[in-house]
């Protein structure tokens, strides 16, 4: 396949940045999208130009590092996958593909297509944990039986990879799907109950402080989420938040 | 220097308890005055950072990703072992110990493995308390499954995303300590050297990957939890950033590097499809619980499949060769990884590979779908003879167990594994070799520790499935916190360590010199060009099967390639910015040195053990004909290499392995 790429180039956080056109040829439909970018970068290096910076690591859809905004969609046109799992067979010979970073105030650009998502970490520092001592001297695991349905639902929430596609695809840059997923995981498990009030209040406060917008129930996040995290998590977080606020 | 493994005296079952009863403790008030650097925030580093911070030490943690949550451990799929005997199928500490030592082909240290088995049960308790959502049975209790090389069901799991959930557990424990200010986290920082002062590890040199700034960090002890070096093969199941740099720099500073050639080749990966490929994808071994592995019995069927004139599912039962079930009736499809990998290679070398490149075998779920479908129909009182219904019900069960893996396969290969068997082939996966450590997990450099995949300790020549996660968490949560305290108890009066010393200055200068070299070299080939070349040499000559001729050639080819790299590598951009090519250049430079030592170690080991198959060491007759032949008389040792400049000058030290509690036996899975 031969393709035209329109790629956002930005030297660093303070640079203004602009779209630049590139051509790549001989792309195999079996390549992943990132392998296609590898081809482009190899070409650029050989021509003594600077390769395009993008984030990636596991290349199997689980680390949450890759983060491209492709043709106006976070992680591109395929559903339920990350950019690294997106394959070139989703495109046609001769296509023009636009590639941009995940844009949000709380995700400043580091370089080209790389953004800084440490605001997600700071939300977790505020309460994304269960306060248990790491000594191993806890009770036997099977003394905390958990209904299979609850365990499975908690797991579904816990599969969020922290990629930020939900933020990037939201017109308000809201992080509610991400935060909702974490709050839900613990809200559904008996171990998480004791700190439930503080957890949701602190995490939501930090989320607001980081400059994420509010949820207006558009649902774009759920559509673009590579892990199928559902809007129910936002509803659960809202009810946890309400419960917590009433308790004070 | 003579190697002292510091294995405590006494009966194996009491060693760890006795040890803990007699170590020196650090008073909680003094812990506040002690700094510990932890490089790496995977399962090993993350759990260690959280626990040491919890104990009261000041922890500085480093990772090269943008968040600790993204460490490579996140990708582990299948599960984590623990001797809980929840299934009542006869599991025990001793049995886990036994399976691990046997599975590792008797090349691991008994005392370490016993301790690992002993603390394994605590890991599950700890993780459940942290909110890790393990799979549950309908009664609400934890579910288990089985992995290769064992006959009990001791693997705990969270669908096909166990590593993710365990890492998020460790990450959340870290977050709690970061929130409390006890851990200072340095994301996107790469460690480029260890600093020794008066012979002790007292700090590291790092590069901020965003600004390019080279920094000095001091501490009373340094812990490396930097993962494995499988990427020396270029293609592997490891994340793209996984590298040997930290371990290699430690080696250059005096830490012995043990068993570099012990690499695990995992039997169930998606086969290589073309030259463009940047990495290989693992299909969890847990699939072997339900999938049956086969190739056609007849060459004409192989050809028909390759030409696409015949569908695999149309090949009759009697025309299929379920070669693992045929060769190893006791373990069947659940033989350990080295055995399964070799058997696949044997069939493909004999011409029976089923894809275009001839390097793939089938992993077939059709009979499991039938079996589960019938069972479910029966339970639900539905018609067990309705083929379409049975298939549908069976597929649902399989989807519940392995859904995400099936989806991953379909995305990559563009075939639906519910309806046609998967194609798999062995790929480089895990490195059992690594930095040599004693029982305390300390390297040959005082104050420098190494945990998780980066050390060599517990797996011998072959790692059984689901035991790397176990080892990482055991090291970080339960072993290091004790052993490092014993060492640090001498440091309560040392006070803060200055970074102004000559040692820090020299180390920093050296690091900067290399960085400057790369960005000014203006050669003609990219870093990947060299990395791919190295990978080809490694896979072809130092891979699944090795011989003297190939290894000797590999050594000189790697040397040449290294010389060419230092002459001709091209790194665009500058040092004062985010520059991935520059980071890669440093990593590949280290791989080019490790690769040679790796081949040298393989050449030295004139036996077949674990994943290390020497073509000249094979059983010639008897029941074990054709199987790998170990040589306990001459090679029951850990090969620990001391750095002396060039890898070819490295000096071999032997830690003789003693087996007092387990009898060394020919490994049989028949
Ligand atoms: C696809 C896959 C599936 C697997 N499935 C299983 C399984 O089911 N069960 C099982 O038991 N094992 C499994 N394994 C193996 C297991 O995941 C790993 O062995 C284990 O997670 C390694 O953990 P670690 O903490 O030692 O290292 P890692 O998780 O690799 O962490 C390394 C850390 O070191 C940091 N680092 C490295 N170098 C530097 C440097 N120079 N400077 C700063 N930071 C650095 C990284 O940023 C990272 O934080 C699997 C492995 C793979 C690849
Ligand atoms: S909720 Fe979905 S889109 Fe948002 S960070 Fe998590 S995985 Fe990514
Ligand atoms: S690179 Fe890890 S999710 Fe894409």
Coordinates of C-alpha atoms in Angstrom, one line a residue, chain B residues 294 296 301 304-316 320 362 415 419-421:
Chain B
X294 CA -0.9 -31.1 16.2
X296 CA -0.8 -33.3 9.8
X301 CA -1.9 -32.6 3.7
X304 CA -2.6 -28.8 0.8
X305 CA -2.9 -26.6 3.9
X306 CA -0.1 -24.3 2.7
X307 CA -1.7 -24.0 -0.7
X308 CA -5.0 -23.3 1.0
X309 CA -6.7 -26.1 -0.9
X310 CA -7.5 -27.9 2.4
X311 CA -8.8 -26.4 5.6
X312 CA -7.2 -27.7 8.8
X313 CA -10.6 -28.7 10.2
X314 CA -11.2 -31.0 7.3
X315 CA -8.2 -33.2 8.1
X316 CA -9.5 -36.4 9.7
X320 CA -3.4 -35.8 12.6
X362 CA -1.8 -25.9 15.2
X415 CA -8.4 -15.5 11.3
X419 CA -13.6 -21.7 13.9
X420 CA -10.1 -22.6 12.8
X421 CA -7.2 -23.7 14.9

